[in-house]
GROMACS .gro file of C-alpha atoms in nm:
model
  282
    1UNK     CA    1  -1.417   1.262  -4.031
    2UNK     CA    2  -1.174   1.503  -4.185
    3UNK     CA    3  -0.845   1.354  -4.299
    4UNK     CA    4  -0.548   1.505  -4.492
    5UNK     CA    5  -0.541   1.456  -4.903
    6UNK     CA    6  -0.351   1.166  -5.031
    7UNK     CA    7  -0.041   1.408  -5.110
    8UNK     CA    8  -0.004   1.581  -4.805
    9UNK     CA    9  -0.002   1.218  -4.645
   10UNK     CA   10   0.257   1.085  -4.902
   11UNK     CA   11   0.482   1.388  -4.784
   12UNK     CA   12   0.450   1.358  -4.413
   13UNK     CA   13   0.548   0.949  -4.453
   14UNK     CA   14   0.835   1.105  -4.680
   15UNK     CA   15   0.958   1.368  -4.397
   16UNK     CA   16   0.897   1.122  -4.180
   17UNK     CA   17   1.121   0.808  -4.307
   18UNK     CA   18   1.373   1.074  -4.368
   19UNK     CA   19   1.267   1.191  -4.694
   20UNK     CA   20   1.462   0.916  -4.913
   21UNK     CA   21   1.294   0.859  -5.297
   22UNK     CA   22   1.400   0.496  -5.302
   23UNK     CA   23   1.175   0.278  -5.441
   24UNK     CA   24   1.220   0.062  -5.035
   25UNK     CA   25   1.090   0.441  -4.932
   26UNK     CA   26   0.797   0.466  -5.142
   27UNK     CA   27   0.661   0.110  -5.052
   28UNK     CA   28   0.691   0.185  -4.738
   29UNK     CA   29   0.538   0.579  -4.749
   30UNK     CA   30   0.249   0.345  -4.964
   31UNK     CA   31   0.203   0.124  -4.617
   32UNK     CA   32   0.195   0.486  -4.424
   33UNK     CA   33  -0.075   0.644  -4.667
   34UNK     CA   34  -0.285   0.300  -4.627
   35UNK     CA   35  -0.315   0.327  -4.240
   36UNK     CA   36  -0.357   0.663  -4.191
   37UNK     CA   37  -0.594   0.676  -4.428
   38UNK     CA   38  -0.783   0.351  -4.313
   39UNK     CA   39  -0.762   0.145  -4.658
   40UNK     CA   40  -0.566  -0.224  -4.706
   41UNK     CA   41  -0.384  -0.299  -4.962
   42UNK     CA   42  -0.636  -0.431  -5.131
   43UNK     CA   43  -0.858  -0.136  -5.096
   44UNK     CA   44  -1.068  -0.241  -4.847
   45UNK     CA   45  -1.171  -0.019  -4.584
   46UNK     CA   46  -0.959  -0.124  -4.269
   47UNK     CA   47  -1.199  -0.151  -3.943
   48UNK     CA   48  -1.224   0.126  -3.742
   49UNK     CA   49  -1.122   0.112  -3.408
   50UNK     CA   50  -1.377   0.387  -3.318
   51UNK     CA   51  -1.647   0.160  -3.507
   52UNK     CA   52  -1.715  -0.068  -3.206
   53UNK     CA   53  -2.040  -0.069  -3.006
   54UNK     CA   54  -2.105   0.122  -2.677
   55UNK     CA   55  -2.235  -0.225  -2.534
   56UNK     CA   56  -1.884  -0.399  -2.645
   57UNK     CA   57  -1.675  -0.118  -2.490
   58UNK     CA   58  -1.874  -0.170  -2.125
   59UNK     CA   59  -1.825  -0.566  -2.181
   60UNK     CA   60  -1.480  -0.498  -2.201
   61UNK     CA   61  -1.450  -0.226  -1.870
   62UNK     CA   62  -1.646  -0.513  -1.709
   63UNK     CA   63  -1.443  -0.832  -1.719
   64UNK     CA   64  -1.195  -0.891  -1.455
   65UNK     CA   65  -0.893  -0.704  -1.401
   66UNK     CA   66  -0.622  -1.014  -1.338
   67UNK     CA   67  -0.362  -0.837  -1.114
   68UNK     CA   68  -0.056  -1.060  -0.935
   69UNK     CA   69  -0.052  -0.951  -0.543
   70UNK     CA   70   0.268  -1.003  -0.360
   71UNK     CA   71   0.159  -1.035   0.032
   72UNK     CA   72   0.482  -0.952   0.265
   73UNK     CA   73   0.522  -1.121   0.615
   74UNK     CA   74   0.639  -0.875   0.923
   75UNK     CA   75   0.929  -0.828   0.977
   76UNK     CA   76   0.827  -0.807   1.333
   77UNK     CA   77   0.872  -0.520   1.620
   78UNK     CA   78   1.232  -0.498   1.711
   79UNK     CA   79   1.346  -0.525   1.346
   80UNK     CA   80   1.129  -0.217   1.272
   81UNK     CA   81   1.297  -0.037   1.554
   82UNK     CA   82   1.623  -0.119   1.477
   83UNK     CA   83   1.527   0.088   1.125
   84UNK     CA   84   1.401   0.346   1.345
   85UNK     CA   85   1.697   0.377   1.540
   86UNK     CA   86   1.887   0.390   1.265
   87UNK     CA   87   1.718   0.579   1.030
   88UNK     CA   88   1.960   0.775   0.864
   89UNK     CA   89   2.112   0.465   0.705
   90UNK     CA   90   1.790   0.454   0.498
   91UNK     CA   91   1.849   0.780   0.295
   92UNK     CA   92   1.514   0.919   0.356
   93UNK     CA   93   1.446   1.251   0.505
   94UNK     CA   94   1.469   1.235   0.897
   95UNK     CA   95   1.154   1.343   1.032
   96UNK     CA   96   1.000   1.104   0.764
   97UNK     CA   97   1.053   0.831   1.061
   98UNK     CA   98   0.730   0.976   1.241
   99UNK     CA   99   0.523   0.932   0.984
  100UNK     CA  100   0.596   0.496   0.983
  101UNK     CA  101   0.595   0.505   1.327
  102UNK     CA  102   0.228   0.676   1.357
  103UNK     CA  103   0.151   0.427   1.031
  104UNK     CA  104   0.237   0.114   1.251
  105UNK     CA  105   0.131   0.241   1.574
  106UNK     CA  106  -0.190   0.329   1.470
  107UNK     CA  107  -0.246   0.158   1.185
  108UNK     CA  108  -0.364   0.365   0.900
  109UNK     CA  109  -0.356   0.414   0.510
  110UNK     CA  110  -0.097   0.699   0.406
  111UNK     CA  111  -0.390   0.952   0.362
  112UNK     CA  112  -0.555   0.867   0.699
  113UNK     CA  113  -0.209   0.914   0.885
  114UNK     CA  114  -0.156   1.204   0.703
  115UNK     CA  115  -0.482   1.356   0.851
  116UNK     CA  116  -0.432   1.357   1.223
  117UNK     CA  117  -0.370   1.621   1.401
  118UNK     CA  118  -0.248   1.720   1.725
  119UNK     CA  119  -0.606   1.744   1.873
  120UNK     CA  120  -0.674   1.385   1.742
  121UNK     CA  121  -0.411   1.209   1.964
  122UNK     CA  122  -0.482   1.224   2.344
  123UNK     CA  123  -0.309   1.051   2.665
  124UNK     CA  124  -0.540   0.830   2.885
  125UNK     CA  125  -0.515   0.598   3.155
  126UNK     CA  126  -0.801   0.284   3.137
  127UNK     CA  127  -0.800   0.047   3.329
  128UNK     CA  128  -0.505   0.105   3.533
  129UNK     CA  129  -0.283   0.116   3.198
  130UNK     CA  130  -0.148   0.429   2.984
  131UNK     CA  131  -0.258   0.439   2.680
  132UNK     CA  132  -0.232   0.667   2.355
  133UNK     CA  133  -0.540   0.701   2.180
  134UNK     CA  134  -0.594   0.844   1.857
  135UNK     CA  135  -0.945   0.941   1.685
  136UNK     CA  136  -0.879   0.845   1.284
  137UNK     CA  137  -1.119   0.878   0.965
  138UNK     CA  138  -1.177   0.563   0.775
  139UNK     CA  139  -1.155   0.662   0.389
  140UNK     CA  140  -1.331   0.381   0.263
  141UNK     CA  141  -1.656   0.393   0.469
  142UNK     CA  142  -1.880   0.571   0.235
  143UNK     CA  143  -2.057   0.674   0.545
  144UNK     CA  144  -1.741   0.908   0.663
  145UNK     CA  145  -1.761   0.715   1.022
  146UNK     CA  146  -1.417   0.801   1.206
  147UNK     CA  147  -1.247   0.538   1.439
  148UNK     CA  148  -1.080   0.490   1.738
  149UNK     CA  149  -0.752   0.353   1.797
  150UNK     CA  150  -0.561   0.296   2.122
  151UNK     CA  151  -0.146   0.181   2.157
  152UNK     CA  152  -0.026   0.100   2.523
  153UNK     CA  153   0.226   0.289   2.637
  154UNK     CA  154   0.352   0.004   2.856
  155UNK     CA  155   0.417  -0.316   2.611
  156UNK     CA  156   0.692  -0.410   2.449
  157UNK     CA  157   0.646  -0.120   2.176
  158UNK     CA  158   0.743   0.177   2.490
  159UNK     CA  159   1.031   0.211   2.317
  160UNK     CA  160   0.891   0.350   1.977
  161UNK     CA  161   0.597   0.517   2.148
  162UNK     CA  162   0.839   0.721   2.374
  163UNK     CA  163   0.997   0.856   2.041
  164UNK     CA  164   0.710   0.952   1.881
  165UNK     CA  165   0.608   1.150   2.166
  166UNK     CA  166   0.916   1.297   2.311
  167UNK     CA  167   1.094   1.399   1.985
  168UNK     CA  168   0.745   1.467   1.785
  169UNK     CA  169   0.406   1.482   1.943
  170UNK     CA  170   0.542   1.756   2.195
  171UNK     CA  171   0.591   2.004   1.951
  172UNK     CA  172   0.248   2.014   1.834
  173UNK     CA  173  -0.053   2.207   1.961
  174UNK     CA  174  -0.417   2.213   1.886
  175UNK     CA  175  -0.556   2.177   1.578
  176UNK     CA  176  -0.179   2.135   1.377
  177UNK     CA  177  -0.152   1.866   1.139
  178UNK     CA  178   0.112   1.644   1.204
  179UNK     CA  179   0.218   1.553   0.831
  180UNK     CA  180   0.110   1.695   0.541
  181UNK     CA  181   0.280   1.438   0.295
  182UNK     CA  182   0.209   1.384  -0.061
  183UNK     CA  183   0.128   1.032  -0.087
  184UNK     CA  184   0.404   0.996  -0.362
  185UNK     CA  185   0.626   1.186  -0.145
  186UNK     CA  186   0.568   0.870   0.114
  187UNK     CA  187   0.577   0.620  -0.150
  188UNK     CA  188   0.920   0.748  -0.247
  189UNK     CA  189   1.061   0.764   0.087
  190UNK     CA  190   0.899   0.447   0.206
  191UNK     CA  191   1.101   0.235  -0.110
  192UNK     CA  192   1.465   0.388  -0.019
  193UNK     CA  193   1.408   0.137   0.357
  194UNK     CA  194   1.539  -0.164   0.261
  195UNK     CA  195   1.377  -0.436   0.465
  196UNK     CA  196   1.583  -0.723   0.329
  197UNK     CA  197   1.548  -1.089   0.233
  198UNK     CA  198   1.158  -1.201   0.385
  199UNK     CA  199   0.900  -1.444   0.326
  200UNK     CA  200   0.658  -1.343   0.049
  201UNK     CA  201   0.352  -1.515  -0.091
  202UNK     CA  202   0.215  -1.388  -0.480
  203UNK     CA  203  -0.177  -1.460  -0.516
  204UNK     CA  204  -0.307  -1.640  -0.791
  205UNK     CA  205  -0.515  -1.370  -1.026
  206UNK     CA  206  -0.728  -1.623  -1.195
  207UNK     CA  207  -0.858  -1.878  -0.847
  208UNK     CA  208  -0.679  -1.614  -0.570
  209UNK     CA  209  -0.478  -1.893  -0.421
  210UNK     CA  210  -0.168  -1.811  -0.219
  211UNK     CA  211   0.142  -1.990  -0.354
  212UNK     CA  212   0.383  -2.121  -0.063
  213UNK     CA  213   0.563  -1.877   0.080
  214UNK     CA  214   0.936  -1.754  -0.082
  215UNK     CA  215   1.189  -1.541   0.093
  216UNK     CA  216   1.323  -1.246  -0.109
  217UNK     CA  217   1.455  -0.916  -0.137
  218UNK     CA  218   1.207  -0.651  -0.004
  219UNK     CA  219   1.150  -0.248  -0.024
  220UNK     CA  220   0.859  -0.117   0.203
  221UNK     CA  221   0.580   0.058   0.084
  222UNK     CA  222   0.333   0.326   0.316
  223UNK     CA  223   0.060   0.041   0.351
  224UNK     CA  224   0.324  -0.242   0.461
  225UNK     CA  225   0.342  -0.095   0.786
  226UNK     CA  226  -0.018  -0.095   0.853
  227UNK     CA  227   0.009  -0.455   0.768
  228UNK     CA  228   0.281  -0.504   1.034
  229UNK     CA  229   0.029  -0.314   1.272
  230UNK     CA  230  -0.251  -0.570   1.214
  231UNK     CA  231  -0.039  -0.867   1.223
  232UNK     CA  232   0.084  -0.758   1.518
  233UNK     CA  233  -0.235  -0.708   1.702
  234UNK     CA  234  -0.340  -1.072   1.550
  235UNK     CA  235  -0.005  -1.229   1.735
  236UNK     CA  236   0.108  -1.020   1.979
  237UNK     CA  237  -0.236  -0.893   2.138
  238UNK     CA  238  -0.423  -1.196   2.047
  239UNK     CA  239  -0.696  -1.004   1.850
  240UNK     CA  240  -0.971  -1.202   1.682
  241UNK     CA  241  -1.072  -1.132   1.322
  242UNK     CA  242  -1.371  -0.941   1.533
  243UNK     CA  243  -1.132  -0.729   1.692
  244UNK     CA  244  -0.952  -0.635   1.403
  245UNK     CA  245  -1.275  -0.509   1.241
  246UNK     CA  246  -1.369  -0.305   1.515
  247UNK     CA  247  -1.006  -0.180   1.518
  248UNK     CA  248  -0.998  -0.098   1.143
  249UNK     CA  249  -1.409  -0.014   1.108
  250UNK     CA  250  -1.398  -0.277   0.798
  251UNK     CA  251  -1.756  -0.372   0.759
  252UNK     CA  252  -1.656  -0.748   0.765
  253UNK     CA  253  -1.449  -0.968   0.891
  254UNK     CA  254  -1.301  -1.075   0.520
  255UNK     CA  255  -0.997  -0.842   0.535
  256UNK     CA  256  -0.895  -1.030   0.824
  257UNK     CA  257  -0.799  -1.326   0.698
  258UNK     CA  258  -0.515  -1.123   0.450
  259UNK     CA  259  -0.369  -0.896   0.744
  260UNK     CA  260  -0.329  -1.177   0.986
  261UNK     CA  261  -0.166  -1.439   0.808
  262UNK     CA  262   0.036  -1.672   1.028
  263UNK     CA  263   0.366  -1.870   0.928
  264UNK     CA  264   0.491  -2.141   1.129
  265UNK     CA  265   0.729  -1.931   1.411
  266UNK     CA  266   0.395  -1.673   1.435
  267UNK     CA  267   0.192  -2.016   1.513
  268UNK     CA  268   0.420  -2.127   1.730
  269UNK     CA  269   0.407  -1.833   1.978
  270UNK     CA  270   0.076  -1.814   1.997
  271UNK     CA  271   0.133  -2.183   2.126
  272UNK     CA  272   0.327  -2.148   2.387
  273UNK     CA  273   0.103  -1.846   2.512
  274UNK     CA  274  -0.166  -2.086   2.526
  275UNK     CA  275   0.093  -2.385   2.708
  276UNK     CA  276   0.238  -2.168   2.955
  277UNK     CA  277  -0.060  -2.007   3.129
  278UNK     CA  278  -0.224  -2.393   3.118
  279UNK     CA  279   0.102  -2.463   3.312
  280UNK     CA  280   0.056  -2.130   3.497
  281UNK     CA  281  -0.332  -2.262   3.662
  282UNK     CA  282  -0.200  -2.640   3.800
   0.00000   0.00000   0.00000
């Protein structure tokens, strides 16, 4: 290793404590000269950080990154299209409003939303219903297998799904790509939306226990509204952790457990579901 002579190092500390000859400045252009040249004050050679062991650096790549997850609840359906509705109150870019709505509607990571195309989203009826379907690639399957995704055009979501189509989808053809986004671009827009005060759980990095759930302040983020997809699905369509693998082409049903989350008012509904069509058959 090739390192500077002791003078040149004595005048670089010099320039670079502003070149004072105090005796305070040459103690401390002394301190300077030991550690760039790797000796202690006692004349030791100091340990080189470069000196450790290929085996030590993998044992440290290896352990456990401990990393603090915050886990939003939905806000729910007509909160999100109130936002919609009112979109320019956010400060984001207008048209940026498609690109949630396709994110919740069809519930996919910022760089699978930002892949479909025009081609990829089709109109059906099954089973007596209208339906959107959408064919989407699944970035984390290894084995490149694409999905598909359907929304009904009927539920309670018409509202939103008649916006995306009417005032986007129609004025794409063919192959087009519908957004072509940079996935900081999203991540910037997505934090101006201010979702308000919610309920939010922080996982435990060292046993991954959930704390009890706090309400606070809230910006969204691209993947928060794929979250609000699958939650919704869990409550709303009654879809089982089965369901929501086929939906999202996980390759178990782990995932599930995260995404569909229930608080007390979510348990609730479910509930009464269940109550009113056993009052519904007597």
């Amino acid at each position: 290793m090739i390192m500077d002579n002791e003078e040149d190092v004595f005048n670089k500390a010099i320039s670079a404590i502003g070149g004072k000859n105090t005796r305070e400045s040459l103690e401390k252009t002394q301190q300077f000269s030991d550690s760039v040249m790797g000796v202690d004050t006692s004349g030791k050679v100091a340990e080189d950080i470069n000196s450790r062991s290929l085996e030590q650096m993998k044992e440290q790549r290896s352990l456990p990154r401990l990393q603090i997850k915050d886990y939003p609840y939905s806000i729910g359906y007509e909160k999100l299209l109130h936002i919609i509705k009112n979109f320019e109150e956010t400060g984001c870019s207008p048209n940026f409003k498609y690109f949630i709505i396709a994110s919740y509607l069809f519930g996919g990571r910022v760089s699978e939303t930002n892949k479909l195309t025009r081609s990829s989203i089709t109109s059906r009826i099954m089973h007596g219903e209208p339906y959107l379907v959408a064919r989407m690639i699944t970035l984390k399957r290894k084995d490149g297998q694409d999905r598909t995704v359907v929304c009904p055009k009927n539920s309670f979501e018409h509202e939103m799904v008649e916006i995306f189509e009417k005032e986007f989808l129609s004025h794409f053809y063919g192959n087009e790509i519908l957004f072509n986004l940079d996935r900081r671009y999203a991540w910037h827009q997505c934090h101006k939306i201010d979702i308000g005060p919610i309920l939010v759980k922080r996982q435990n990095p060292t046993n991954r226990k959930w704390s009890t759930p706090i309400r606070q302040h809230f910006n969204a983020y691209p993947h928060y509204f794929r979250h609000m997809r699958l939650t919704s699905l869990a409550i709303d369509y009654n879809y089982s952790d089965a369901s929501l693998r086929e939906f999202t082409n996980w390759k178990s049903t782990a995932m599930a457990a995260t995404y569909t989350a229930l608080n007390a008012s979510d348990q609730a509904l479910k509930m009464n579901a269940v109550m009113s069509s056993i009052r519904n058959l007597k």
